[in-house]
PDB file of C-alpha atoms and ligand atoms in Angstrom:
ATOM      1  CA  UNK F 246     135.802  64.569 -31.606  1.00 50.00           C
ATOM      2  CA  UNK F 247     132.588  63.739 -29.359  1.00 52.00           C
ATOM      3  CA  UNK F 248     131.997  67.138 -27.479  1.00 52.00           C
ATOM      4  CA  UNK F 249     132.160  69.075 -30.981  1.00 56.00           C
ATOM      5  CA  UNK F 250     128.233  70.890 -30.997  1.00 57.00           C
ATOM      6  CA  UNK F 251     128.683  73.132 -33.793  1.00 65.00           C
ATOM      7  CA  UNK F 252     131.898  73.189 -36.855  1.00 79.00           C
ATOM      8  CA  UNK F 253     135.515  74.245 -35.966  1.00 88.00           C
ATOM      9  CA  UNK F 254     136.273  76.941 -37.288  1.00 93.00           C
ATOM     10  CA  UNK F 255     139.432  78.124 -38.726  1.00 95.00           C
ATOM     11  CA  UNK F 256     141.503  81.872 -38.815  1.00 97.00           C
ATOM     12  CA  UNK F 257     144.096  81.440 -41.395  1.00 97.00           C
ATOM     13  CA  UNK F 258     146.541  84.284 -40.871  1.00 97.00           C
ATOM     14  CA  UNK F 259     149.446  85.324 -43.244  1.00 96.00           C
ATOM     15  CA  UNK F 260     152.654  86.564 -41.092  1.00 91.00           C
ATOM     16  CA  UNK F 261     154.309  87.041 -43.869  1.00 89.00           C
ATOM     17  CA  UNK F 262     154.949  84.071 -45.474  1.00 92.00           C
ATOM     18  CA  UNK F 263     156.182  83.640 -49.458  1.00 95.00           C
ATOM     19  CA  UNK F 264     152.497  83.086 -50.052  1.00 95.00           C
ATOM     20  CA  UNK F 265     153.538  79.526 -51.089  1.00 96.00           C
ATOM     21  CA  UNK F 266     151.806  78.116 -48.231  1.00 97.00           C
ATOM     22  CA  UNK F 267     148.962  80.169 -48.283  1.00 97.00           C
ATOM     23  CA  UNK F 268     148.344  78.628 -51.398  1.00 96.00           C
ATOM     24  CA  UNK F 269     148.153  74.911 -50.110  1.00 97.00           C
ATOM     25  CA  UNK F 270     146.194  76.115 -47.231  1.00 95.00           C
ATOM     26  CA  UNK F 271     143.721  77.127 -50.086  1.00 94.00           C
ATOM     27  CA  UNK F 272     144.122  74.294 -51.774  1.00 95.00           C
ATOM     28  CA  UNK F 273     142.841  71.962 -48.553  1.00 94.00           C
ATOM     29  CA  UNK F 274     139.189  74.431 -49.063  1.00 90.00           C
ATOM     30  CA  UNK F 275     139.236  73.163 -52.485  1.00 92.00           C
ATOM     31  CA  UNK F 276     136.303  70.162 -53.942  1.00 92.00           C
ATOM     32  CA  UNK F 277     140.236  67.908 -54.158  1.00 93.00           C
ATOM     33  CA  UNK F 278     141.114  67.954 -50.397  1.00 93.00           C
ATOM     34  CA  UNK F 279     137.681  69.167 -48.842  1.00 92.00           C
ATOM     35  CA  UNK F 280     138.540  69.926 -45.809  1.00 89.00           C
ATOM     36  CA  UNK F 281     135.092  71.095 -44.699  1.00 88.00           C
ATOM     37  CA  UNK F 282     134.023  66.887 -44.772  1.00 86.00           C
ATOM     38  CA  UNK F 283     135.858  67.254 -41.000  1.00 83.00           C
ATOM     39  CA  UNK F 284     133.094  69.918 -40.830  1.00 84.00           C
ATOM     40  CA  UNK F 285     135.824  73.425 -40.773  1.00 87.00           C
ATOM     41  CA  UNK F 286     134.889  76.816 -41.930  1.00 88.00           C
ATOM     42  CA  UNK F 287     137.199  79.214 -42.476  1.00 90.00           C
ATOM     43  CA  UNK F 288     136.552  82.512 -41.168  1.00 92.00           C
ATOM     44  CA  UNK F 289     137.577  86.109 -40.519  1.00 93.00           C
ATOM     45  CA  UNK F 290     136.666  86.759 -37.582  1.00 96.00           C
ATOM     46  CA  UNK F 291     138.678  85.406 -34.285  1.00 97.00           C
ATOM     47  CA  UNK F 292     136.311  85.486 -32.378  1.00 97.00           C
ATOM     48  CA  UNK F 293     134.509  82.708 -33.702  1.00 95.00           C
ATOM     49  CA  UNK F 294     137.766  80.518 -34.321  1.00 96.00           C
ATOM     50  CA  UNK F 295     138.549  77.889 -32.687  1.00 96.00           C
ATOM     51  CA  UNK F 296     141.389  77.199 -34.911  1.00 96.00           C
ATOM     52  CA  UNK F 297     144.635  79.624 -35.386  1.00 98.00           C
ATOM     53  CA  UNK F 298     146.347  78.523 -38.367  1.00 98.00           C
ATOM     54  CA  UNK F 299     149.525  80.736 -38.760  1.00 98.00           C
ATOM     55  CA  UNK F 300     152.137  80.358 -42.065  1.00 98.00           C
ATOM     56  CA  UNK F 301     155.014  82.609 -42.339  1.00 97.00           C
ATOM     57  CA  UNK F 302     157.981  83.544 -39.819  1.00 97.00           C
ATOM     58  CA  UNK F 303     156.883  86.091 -37.366  1.00 97.00           C
ATOM     59  CA  UNK F 304     158.365  89.676 -36.830  1.00 97.00           C
ATOM     60  CA  UNK F 305     158.675  92.973 -35.723  1.00 96.00           C
ATOM     61  CA  UNK F 306     155.626  94.400 -37.808  1.00 96.00           C
ATOM     62  CA  UNK F 307     153.349  91.295 -37.437  1.00 97.00           C
ATOM     63  CA  UNK F 308     154.213  90.312 -33.664  1.00 98.00           C
ATOM     64  CA  UNK F 309     151.266  92.547 -32.006  1.00 98.00           C
ATOM     65  CA  UNK F 310     148.942  91.300 -34.740  1.00 98.00           C
ATOM     66  CA  UNK F 311     149.318  87.850 -34.224  1.00 98.00           C
ATOM     67  CA  UNK F 312     149.896  88.299 -30.250  1.00 98.00           C
ATOM     68  CA  UNK F 313     146.223  89.983 -30.892  1.00 98.00           C
ATOM     69  CA  UNK F 314     144.631  87.598 -32.994  1.00 98.00           C
ATOM     70  CA  UNK F 315     145.279  85.361 -30.248  1.00 98.00           C
ATOM     71  CA  UNK F 316     144.358  86.908 -27.216  1.00 98.00           C
ATOM     72  CA  UNK F 317     140.373  87.251 -29.369  1.00 98.00           C
ATOM     73  CA  UNK F 318     140.215  83.987 -29.992  1.00 97.00           C
ATOM     74  CA  UNK F 319     137.536  82.301 -26.926  1.00 96.00           C
ATOM     75  CA  UNK F 320     138.692  79.404 -25.026  1.00 94.00           C
ATOM     76  CA  UNK F 321     139.320  76.309 -25.820  1.00 94.00           C
ATOM     77  CA  UNK F 322     141.502  76.947 -28.608  1.00 96.00           C
ATOM     78  CA  UNK F 323     143.970  75.556 -30.605  1.00 97.00           C
ATOM     79  CA  UNK F 324     148.002  76.826 -32.687  1.00 98.00           C
ATOM     80  CA  UNK F 325     148.987  75.602 -35.809  1.00 98.00           C
ATOM     81  CA  UNK F 326     151.474  76.071 -37.377  1.00 98.00           C
ATOM     82  CA  UNK F 327     151.904  75.317 -41.280  1.00 98.00           C
ATOM     83  CA  UNK F 328     155.593  75.631 -43.169  1.00 98.00           C
ATOM     84  CA  UNK F 329     159.109  75.986 -41.798  1.00 97.00           C
ATOM     85  CA  UNK F 330     159.166  79.624 -41.518  1.00 98.00           C
ATOM     86  CA  UNK F 331     155.600  79.668 -39.029  1.00 98.00           C
ATOM     87  CA  UNK F 332     157.393  76.528 -37.352  1.00 98.00           C
ATOM     88  CA  UNK F 333     161.006  78.303 -37.160  1.00 97.00           C
ATOM     89  CA  UNK F 334     161.442  81.539 -39.324  1.00 96.00           C
ATOM     90  CA  UNK F 335     162.361  79.426 -42.072  1.00 95.00           C
ATOM     91  CA  UNK F 336     164.584  81.107 -44.747  1.00 93.00           C
ATOM     92  CA  UNK F 337     163.763  83.977 -43.308  1.00 94.00           C
ATOM     93  CA  UNK F 338     165.059  83.130 -39.286  1.00 94.00           C
ATOM     94  CA  UNK F 339     168.147  84.962 -39.746  1.00 94.00           C
ATOM     95  CA  UNK F 340     166.831  88.416 -41.242  1.00 95.00           C
ATOM     96  CA  UNK F 341     167.259  91.588 -39.182  1.00 96.00           C
ATOM     97  CA  UNK F 342     163.636  91.830 -38.700  1.00 96.00           C
ATOM     98  CA  UNK F 343     162.895  88.456 -38.408  1.00 97.00           C
ATOM     99  CA  UNK F 344     161.897  86.916 -34.799  1.00 97.00           C
ATOM    100  CA  UNK F 345     161.114  83.409 -35.737  1.00 97.00           C
ATOM    101  CA  UNK F 346     158.214  81.092 -36.175  1.00 97.00           C
ATOM    102  CA  UNK F 347     154.654  81.447 -34.197  1.00 98.00           C
ATOM    103  CA  UNK F 348     156.274  80.257 -31.389  1.00 98.00           C
ATOM    104  CA  UNK F 349     158.080  82.769 -30.844  1.00 97.00           C
ATOM    105  CA  UNK F 350     154.904  85.110 -29.871  1.00 98.00           C
ATOM    106  CA  UNK F 351     152.424  82.667 -28.918  1.00 98.00           C
ATOM    107  CA  UNK F 352     152.349  79.100 -27.773  1.00 98.00           C
ATOM    108  CA  UNK F 353     151.828  76.596 -30.613  1.00 98.00           C
ATOM    109  CA  UNK F 354     150.536  72.992 -29.981  1.00 98.00           C
ATOM    110  CA  UNK F 355     150.892  71.735 -34.182  1.00 98.00           C
ATOM    111  CA  UNK F 356     153.448  71.783 -35.911  1.00 98.00           C
ATOM    112  CA  UNK F 357     153.412  71.203 -39.465  1.00 98.00           C
ATOM    113  CA  UNK F 358     156.505  71.388 -41.571  1.00 97.00           C
ATOM    114  CA  UNK F 359     157.436  71.495 -45.528  1.00 97.00           C
ATOM    115  CA  UNK F 360     158.136  74.490 -47.560  1.00 97.00           C
ATOM    116  CA  UNK F 361     155.668  74.924 -48.776  1.00 96.00           C
ATOM    117  CA  UNK F 362     153.719  72.828 -46.889  1.00 97.00           C
ATOM    118  CA  UNK F 363     151.836  69.741 -48.177  1.00 97.00           C
ATOM    119  CA  UNK F 364     147.987  70.398 -48.312  1.00 96.00           C
ATOM    120  CA  UNK F 365     148.245  66.437 -46.799  1.00 96.00           C
ATOM    121  CA  UNK F 366     150.174  67.548 -44.355  1.00 97.00           C
ATOM    122  CA  UNK F 367     148.523  70.815 -42.968  1.00 97.00           C
ATOM    123  CA  UNK F 368     145.283  68.571 -43.187  1.00 95.00           C
ATOM    124  CA  UNK F 369     147.209  65.457 -40.191  1.00 95.00           C
ATOM    125  CA  UNK F 370     147.825  68.904 -38.963  1.00 96.00           C
ATOM    126  CA  UNK F 371     144.349  70.115 -38.324  1.00 94.00           C
ATOM    127  CA  UNK F 372     143.120  67.011 -37.729  1.00 92.00           C
ATOM    128  CA  UNK F 373     145.941  66.442 -34.700  1.00 94.00           C
ATOM    129  CA  UNK F 374     144.239  70.084 -33.757  1.00 94.00           C
ATOM    130  CA  UNK F 375     141.007  68.866 -33.369  1.00 92.00           C
ATOM    131  CA  UNK F 376     142.004  66.079 -30.593  1.00 92.00           C
ATOM    132  CA  UNK F 377     143.356  69.187 -28.592  1.00 95.00           C
ATOM    133  CA  UNK F 378     140.806  71.141 -28.883  1.00 93.00           C
ATOM    134  CA  UNK F 379     138.773  67.846 -27.501  1.00 91.00           C
ATOM    135  CA  UNK F 380     140.757  67.660 -24.699  1.00 92.00           C
ATOM    136  CA  UNK F 381     140.694  71.055 -23.454  1.00 92.00           C
ATOM    137  CA  UNK F 382     137.262  71.710 -23.936  1.00 90.00           C
ATOM    138  CA  UNK F 383     136.963  68.689 -21.213  1.00 89.00           C
ATOM    139  CA  UNK F 384     139.053  70.460 -18.851  1.00 88.00           C
ATOM    140  CA  UNK F 385     137.538  72.902 -19.526  1.00 86.00           C
ATOM    141  CA  UNK F 386     133.919  71.961 -18.511  1.00 82.00           C
ATOM    142  CA  UNK F 387     135.953  69.679 -15.680  1.00 82.00           C
ATOM    143  CA  UNK F 388     137.035  73.342 -13.961  1.00 81.00           C
ATOM    144  CA  UNK F 389     133.723  74.930 -14.924  1.00 75.00           C
ATOM    145  CA  UNK F 390     131.468  71.723 -13.107  1.00 79.00           C
ATOM    146  CA  UNK F 391     134.308  72.086  -9.593  1.00 78.00           C
ATOM    147  CA  UNK F 392     133.827  75.951  -9.304  1.00 74.00           C
TER     148      UNK F 392
HETATM  149  S1  LIG U 132     157.875  77.821 -45.530  1.00 82.01           S
HETATM  150 FE1  LIG U 132     158.456  78.057 -47.447  1.00 82.01          FE
HETATM  151  S2  LIG U 132     156.646  77.722 -48.815  1.00 82.01           S
HETATM  152 FE2  LIG U 132     156.154  78.210 -47.194  1.00 82.01          FE
HETATM  153  S3  LIG U 132     155.738  80.485 -46.388  1.00 82.01           S
HETATM  154 FE3  LIG U 132     157.932  79.480 -45.678  1.00 82.01          FE
HETATM  155  S4  LIG U 132     159.534  80.245 -47.967  1.00 82.01           S
HETATM  156 FE4  LIG U 132     157.055  80.010 -48.400  1.00 82.01          FE
END
């Protein structure tokens, strides 16, 4: 993560989860798991975010919100789907109003399995996302230098 001149900020959006995965995401912020040791800060503003973390499945009510939030996050950015609902729709996949996982509406970079996803798995997924963010930042810099 040599490029990081600031802490990577994370935007968490709960699509339509049962809140099980959200509780585990919050656990990552506690001193026990302490995700801030990687410099990660939870933000409520998509314009300040680098990582878009989603929980819950995508449905007809939230699909435009997810697309809107994604479009507001500046490049480079990465998307992490947390929990089987965000990965594939999970137990809600067959519901009449559910489209499936987050990748039905936006590109997903990291899939964190589990129901609920464990804090260790979430942190592992976010750290993988930081590596992807690093590569994207370097690619973006190359494009800017070349143009
Ligand atoms: S993956 Fe399980 S715990 Fe997480 S939102 Fe879905 S049903 Fe709830």
